Coordinates of C-alpha atoms in Angstrom, one line a residue:
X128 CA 87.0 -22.8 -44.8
X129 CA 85.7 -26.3 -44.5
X130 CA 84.1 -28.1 -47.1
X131 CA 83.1 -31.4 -46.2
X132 CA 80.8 -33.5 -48.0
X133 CA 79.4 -36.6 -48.7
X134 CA 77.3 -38.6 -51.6
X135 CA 76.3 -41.4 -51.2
X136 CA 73.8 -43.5 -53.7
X137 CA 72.0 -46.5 -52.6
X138 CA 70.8 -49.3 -55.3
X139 CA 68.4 -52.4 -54.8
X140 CA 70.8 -55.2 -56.0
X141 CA 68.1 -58.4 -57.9
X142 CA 71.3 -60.9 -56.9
X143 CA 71.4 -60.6 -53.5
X144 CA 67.7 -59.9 -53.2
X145 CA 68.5 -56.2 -50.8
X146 CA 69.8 -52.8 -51.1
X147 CA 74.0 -52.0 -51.3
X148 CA 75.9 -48.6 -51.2
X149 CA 76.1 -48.6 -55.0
X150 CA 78.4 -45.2 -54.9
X151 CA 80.2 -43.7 -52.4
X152 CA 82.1 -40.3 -52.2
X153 CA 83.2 -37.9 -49.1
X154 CA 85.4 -35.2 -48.1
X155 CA 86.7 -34.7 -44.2
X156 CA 85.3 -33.2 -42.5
X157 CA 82.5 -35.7 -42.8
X158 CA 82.9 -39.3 -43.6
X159 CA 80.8 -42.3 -44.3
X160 CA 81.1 -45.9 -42.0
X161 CA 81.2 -48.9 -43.7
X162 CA 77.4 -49.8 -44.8
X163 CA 75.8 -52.7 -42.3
X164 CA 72.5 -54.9 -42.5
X165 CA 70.1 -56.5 -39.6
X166 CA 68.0 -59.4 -39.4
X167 CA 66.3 -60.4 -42.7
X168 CA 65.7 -56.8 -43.4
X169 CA 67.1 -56.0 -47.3
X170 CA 67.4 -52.5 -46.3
X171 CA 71.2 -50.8 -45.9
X172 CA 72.2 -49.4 -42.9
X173 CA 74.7 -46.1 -42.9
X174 CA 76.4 -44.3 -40.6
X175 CA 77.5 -40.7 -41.3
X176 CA 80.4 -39.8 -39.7
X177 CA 81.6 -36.0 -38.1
X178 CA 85.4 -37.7 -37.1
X179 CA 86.3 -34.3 -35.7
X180 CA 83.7 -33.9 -32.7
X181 CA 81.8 -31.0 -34.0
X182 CA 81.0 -28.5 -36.2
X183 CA 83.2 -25.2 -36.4
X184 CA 82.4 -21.9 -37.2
X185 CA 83.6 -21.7 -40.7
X186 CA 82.4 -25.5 -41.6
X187 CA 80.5 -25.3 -44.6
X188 CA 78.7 -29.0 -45.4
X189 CA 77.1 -30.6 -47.5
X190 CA 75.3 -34.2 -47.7
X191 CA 73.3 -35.7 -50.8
X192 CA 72.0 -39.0 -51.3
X193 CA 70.4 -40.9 -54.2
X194 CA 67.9 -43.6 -53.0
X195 CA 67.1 -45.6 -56.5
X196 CA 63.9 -47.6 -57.5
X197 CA 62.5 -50.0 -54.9
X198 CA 65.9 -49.8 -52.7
X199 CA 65.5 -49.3 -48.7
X200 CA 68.4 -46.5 -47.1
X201 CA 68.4 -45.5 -43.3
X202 CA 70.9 -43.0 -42.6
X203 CA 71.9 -42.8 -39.3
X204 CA 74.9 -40.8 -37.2
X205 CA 76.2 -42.4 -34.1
X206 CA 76.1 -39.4 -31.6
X207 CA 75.5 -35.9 -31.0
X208 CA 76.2 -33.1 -33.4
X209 CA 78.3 -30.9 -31.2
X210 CA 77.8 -26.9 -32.8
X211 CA 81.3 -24.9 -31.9
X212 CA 81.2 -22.0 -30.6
X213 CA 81.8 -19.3 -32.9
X214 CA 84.4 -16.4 -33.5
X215 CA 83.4 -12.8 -33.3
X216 CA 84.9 -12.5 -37.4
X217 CA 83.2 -16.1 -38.1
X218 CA 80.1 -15.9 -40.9
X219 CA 78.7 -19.2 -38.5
X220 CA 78.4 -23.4 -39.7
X221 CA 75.7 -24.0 -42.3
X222 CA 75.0 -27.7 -43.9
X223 CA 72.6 -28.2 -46.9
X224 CA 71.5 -31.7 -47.2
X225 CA 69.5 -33.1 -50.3
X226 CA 67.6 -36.7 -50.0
X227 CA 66.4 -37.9 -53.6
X228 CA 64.4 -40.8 -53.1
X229 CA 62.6 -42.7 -56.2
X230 CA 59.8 -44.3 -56.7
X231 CA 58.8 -47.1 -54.5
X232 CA 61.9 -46.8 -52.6
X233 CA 62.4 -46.0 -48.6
X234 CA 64.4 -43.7 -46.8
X235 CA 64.8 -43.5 -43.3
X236 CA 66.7 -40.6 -41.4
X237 CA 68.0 -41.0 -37.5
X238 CA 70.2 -38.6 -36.8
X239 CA 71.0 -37.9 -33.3
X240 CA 70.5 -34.7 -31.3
X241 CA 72.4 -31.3 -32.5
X242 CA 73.6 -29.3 -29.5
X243 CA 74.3 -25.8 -29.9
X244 CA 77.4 -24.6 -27.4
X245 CA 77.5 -21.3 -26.2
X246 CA 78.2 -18.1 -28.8
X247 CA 77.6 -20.8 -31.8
X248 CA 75.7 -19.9 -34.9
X249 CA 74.1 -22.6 -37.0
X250 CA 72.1 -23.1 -40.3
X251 CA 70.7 -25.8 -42.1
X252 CA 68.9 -26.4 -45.3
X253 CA 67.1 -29.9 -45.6
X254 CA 65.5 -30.8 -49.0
X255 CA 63.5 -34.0 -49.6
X256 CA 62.4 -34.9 -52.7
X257 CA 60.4 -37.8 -53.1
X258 CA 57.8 -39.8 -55.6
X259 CA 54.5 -40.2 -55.0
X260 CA 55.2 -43.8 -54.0
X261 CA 58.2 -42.8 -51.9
X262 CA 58.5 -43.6 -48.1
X263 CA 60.2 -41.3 -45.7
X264 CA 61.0 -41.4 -41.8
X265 CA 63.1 -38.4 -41.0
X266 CA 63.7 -36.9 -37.9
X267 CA 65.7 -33.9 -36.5
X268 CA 66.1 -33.0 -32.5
X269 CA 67.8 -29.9 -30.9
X270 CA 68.6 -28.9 -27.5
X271 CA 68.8 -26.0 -25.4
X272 CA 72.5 -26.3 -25.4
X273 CA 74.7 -28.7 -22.3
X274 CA 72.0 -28.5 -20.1
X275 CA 74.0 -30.6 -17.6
X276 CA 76.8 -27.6 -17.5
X277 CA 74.0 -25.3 -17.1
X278 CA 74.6 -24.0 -20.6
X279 CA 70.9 -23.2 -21.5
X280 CA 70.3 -21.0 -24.9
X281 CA 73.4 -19.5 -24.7
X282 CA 73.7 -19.8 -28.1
X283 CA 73.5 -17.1 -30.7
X284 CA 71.5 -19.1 -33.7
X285 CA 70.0 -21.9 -34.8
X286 CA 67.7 -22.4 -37.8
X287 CA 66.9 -24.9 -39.8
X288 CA 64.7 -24.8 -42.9
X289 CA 63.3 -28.1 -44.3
X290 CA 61.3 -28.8 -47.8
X291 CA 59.4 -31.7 -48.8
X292 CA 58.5 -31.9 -52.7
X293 CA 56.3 -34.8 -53.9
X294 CA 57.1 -35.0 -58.0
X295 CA 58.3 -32.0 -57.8
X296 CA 55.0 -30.2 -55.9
X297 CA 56.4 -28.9 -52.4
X298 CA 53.9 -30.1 -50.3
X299 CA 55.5 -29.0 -47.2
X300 CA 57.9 -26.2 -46.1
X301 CA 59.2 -26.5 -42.3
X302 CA 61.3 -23.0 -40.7
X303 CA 62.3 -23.4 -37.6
X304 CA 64.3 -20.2 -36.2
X305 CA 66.1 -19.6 -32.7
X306 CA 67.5 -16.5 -31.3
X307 CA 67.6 -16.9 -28.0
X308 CA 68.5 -13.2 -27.5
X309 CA 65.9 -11.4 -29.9
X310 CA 62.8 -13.2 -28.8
X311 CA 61.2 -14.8 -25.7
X312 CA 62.1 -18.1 -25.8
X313 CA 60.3 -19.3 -23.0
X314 CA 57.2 -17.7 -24.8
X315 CA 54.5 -20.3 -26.3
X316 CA 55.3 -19.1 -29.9
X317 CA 58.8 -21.2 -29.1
X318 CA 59.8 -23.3 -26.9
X319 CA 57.5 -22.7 -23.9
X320 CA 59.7 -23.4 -21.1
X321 CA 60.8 -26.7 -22.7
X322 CA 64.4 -27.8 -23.3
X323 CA 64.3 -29.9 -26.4
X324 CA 62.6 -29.7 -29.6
X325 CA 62.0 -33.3 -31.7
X326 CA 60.1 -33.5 -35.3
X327 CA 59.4 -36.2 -37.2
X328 CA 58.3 -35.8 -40.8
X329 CA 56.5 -39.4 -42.4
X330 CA 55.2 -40.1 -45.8
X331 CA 54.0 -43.2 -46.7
X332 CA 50.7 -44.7 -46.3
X333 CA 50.1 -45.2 -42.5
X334 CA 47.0 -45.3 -40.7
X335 CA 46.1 -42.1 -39.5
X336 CA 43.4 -42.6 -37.1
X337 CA 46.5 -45.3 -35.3
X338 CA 48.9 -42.7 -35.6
X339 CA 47.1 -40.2 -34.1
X340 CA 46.2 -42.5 -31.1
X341 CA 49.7 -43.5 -30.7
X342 CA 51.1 -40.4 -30.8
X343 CA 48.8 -38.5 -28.1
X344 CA 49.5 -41.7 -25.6
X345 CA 53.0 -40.9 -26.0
X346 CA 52.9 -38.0 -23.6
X347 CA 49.6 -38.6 -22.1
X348 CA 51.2 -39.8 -18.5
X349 CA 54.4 -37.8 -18.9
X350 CA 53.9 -34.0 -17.5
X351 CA 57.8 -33.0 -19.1
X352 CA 56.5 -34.0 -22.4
X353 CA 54.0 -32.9 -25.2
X354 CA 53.4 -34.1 -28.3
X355 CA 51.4 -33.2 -31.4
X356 CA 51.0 -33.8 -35.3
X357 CA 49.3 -32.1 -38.0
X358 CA 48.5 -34.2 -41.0
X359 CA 49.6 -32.1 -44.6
X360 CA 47.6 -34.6 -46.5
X361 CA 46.2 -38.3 -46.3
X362 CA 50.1 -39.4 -46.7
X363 CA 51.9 -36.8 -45.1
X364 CA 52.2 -35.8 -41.2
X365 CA 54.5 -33.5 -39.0
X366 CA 55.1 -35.0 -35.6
X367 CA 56.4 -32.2 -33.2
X368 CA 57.8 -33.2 -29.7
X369 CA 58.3 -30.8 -26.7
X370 CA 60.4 -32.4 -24.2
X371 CA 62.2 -31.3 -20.8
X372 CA 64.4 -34.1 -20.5
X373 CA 67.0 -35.5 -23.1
X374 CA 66.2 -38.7 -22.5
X375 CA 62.6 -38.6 -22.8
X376 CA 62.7 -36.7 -26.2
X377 CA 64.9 -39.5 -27.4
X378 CA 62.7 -42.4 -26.0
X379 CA 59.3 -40.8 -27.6
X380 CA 61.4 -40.3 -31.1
X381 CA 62.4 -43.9 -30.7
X382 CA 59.2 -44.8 -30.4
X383 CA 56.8 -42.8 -32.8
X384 CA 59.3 -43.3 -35.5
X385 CA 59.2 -47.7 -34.7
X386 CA 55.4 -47.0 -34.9
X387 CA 55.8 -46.0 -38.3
X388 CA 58.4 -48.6 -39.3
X389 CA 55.6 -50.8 -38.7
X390 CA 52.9 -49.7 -39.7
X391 CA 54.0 -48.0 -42.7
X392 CA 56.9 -50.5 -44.2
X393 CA 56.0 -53.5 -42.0
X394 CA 59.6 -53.5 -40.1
X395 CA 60.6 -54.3 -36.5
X396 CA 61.9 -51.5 -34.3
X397 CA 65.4 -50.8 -35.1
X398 CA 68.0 -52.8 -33.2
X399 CA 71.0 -51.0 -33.6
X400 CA 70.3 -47.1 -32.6
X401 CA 73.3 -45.1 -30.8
X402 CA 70.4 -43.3 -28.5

């Protein structure tokens, strides 16, 4: 069995006026790239780091970062998460990933799409525990499998369970669950004939009426895309994006999550972004 990991703790440093990788620590299979900054902004950049291609059956991983007072993380990983297929003896991958993020500090969460190969079997367990004047961005996108080799839910499993706590009050619980082969997946209680399935999870304080707005024009002219949101509370909102092309999920993720960069932290849109 494989047990990679990673921990990683971010600080704001007063000296050089922006947040460093105060402590490091992983274990291969996974691996962290040396930290990296952009423009004026004092936030640190990471990439995290799968160096052997995918994810195999027996991969058990785990990810937890520390975001301290007032610093500014975005975690990012610089392609596709590839899900092996897996053995008939196999129990299947799982990852657990914990995000502690303090008060007044940011944390934002790019990672790109996971694609499930044929006969794989994936779990993951997301937990994000934040203060009430935390910030988060975090997305998550999965597809139908290689769509371009005709490899369309093929797959045995994928779920992915995701918790948001606000001082320790879940405010938000998130189960997503996909068998191809024990439900209708073209059905509107899943994916509805779409290929690709983006959320977005935000919170912050963020215009909603703007957000809204932004979010409905995102799909408005685009018949392979659909978009919608539901707001938890005044600070927190779901984004969920139904998309038939890879590419178009990717640009309306790009985009929704820049909205919120701006509005919410007052940032640019991100330069450096594999997708």
């Amino acid at each position: 069995m494989s047990n990679g990991e990673i921990r990683l703790e971010i600080k704001r440093d007063a000296r050089e006026d922006r947040s460093v990788l105060s402590k490091q620590y992983y274990k291969l299979p996974l691996q962290i790239m040396k930290p990296f900054y952009q423009r004026d902004d004092e936030a640190v950049y990471c990439y995290l780091l799968n160096p052997s291609g995918g994810i195999l059956d027996y991969d058990d991983l785990y990810v937890k970062t520390v975001v301290h007072h007032d610093a500014y993380a975005c975690l990012l990983t610089p392609s596709a998460t590839k899900i092996y297929m897996k053995r008939q003896s196999a129990v299947g991958a799982c990852q657990k990933n914990i995000f502690n993020v303090a008060d007044y500090a940011s944390l934002e969460y790019y990672p790109e799409e996971i694609i499930p190969y044929a006969d794989s079997s994936f779990a993951q367990r997301t937990q994000f525990n934040l203060c009430s004047s935390s910030s988060l961005i975090a997305c998550e996108i999965i597809s139908a499998g290689r769509v371009s080799r005709n490899e369309i839910f093929d797959f045995r499993k994928y779920e992915s369970y995701t918790e948001i706590t606000i001082e320790g009050r879940l405010i938000a619980c998130d189960h997503s669950l996909i068998e191809p082969d024990q439900m209708d997946i073209d059905g509107m209680l899943c994916m509805g004939g779409y290929l690709y399935h983006g959320i977005i999870y935000v919170y912050g304080d963020f215009s909603e009426e703007s957000a809204g707005e932004y979010i409905d024009s995102v799909s408005a002219d685009n018949s392979d895309l659909l978009t919608g949101h539901t707001c938890v509370d005044s600070k927190m909102m779901i984004i969920r994006i139904l998309s038939r092309k890879a590419t178009d999920v990717k640009k309306a993720v790009c985009g929704i999550s820049d909205f919120f960069r701006h509005d919410m932290l007052g940032k640019a849109p991100m330069i450096v972004r594999s997708r």
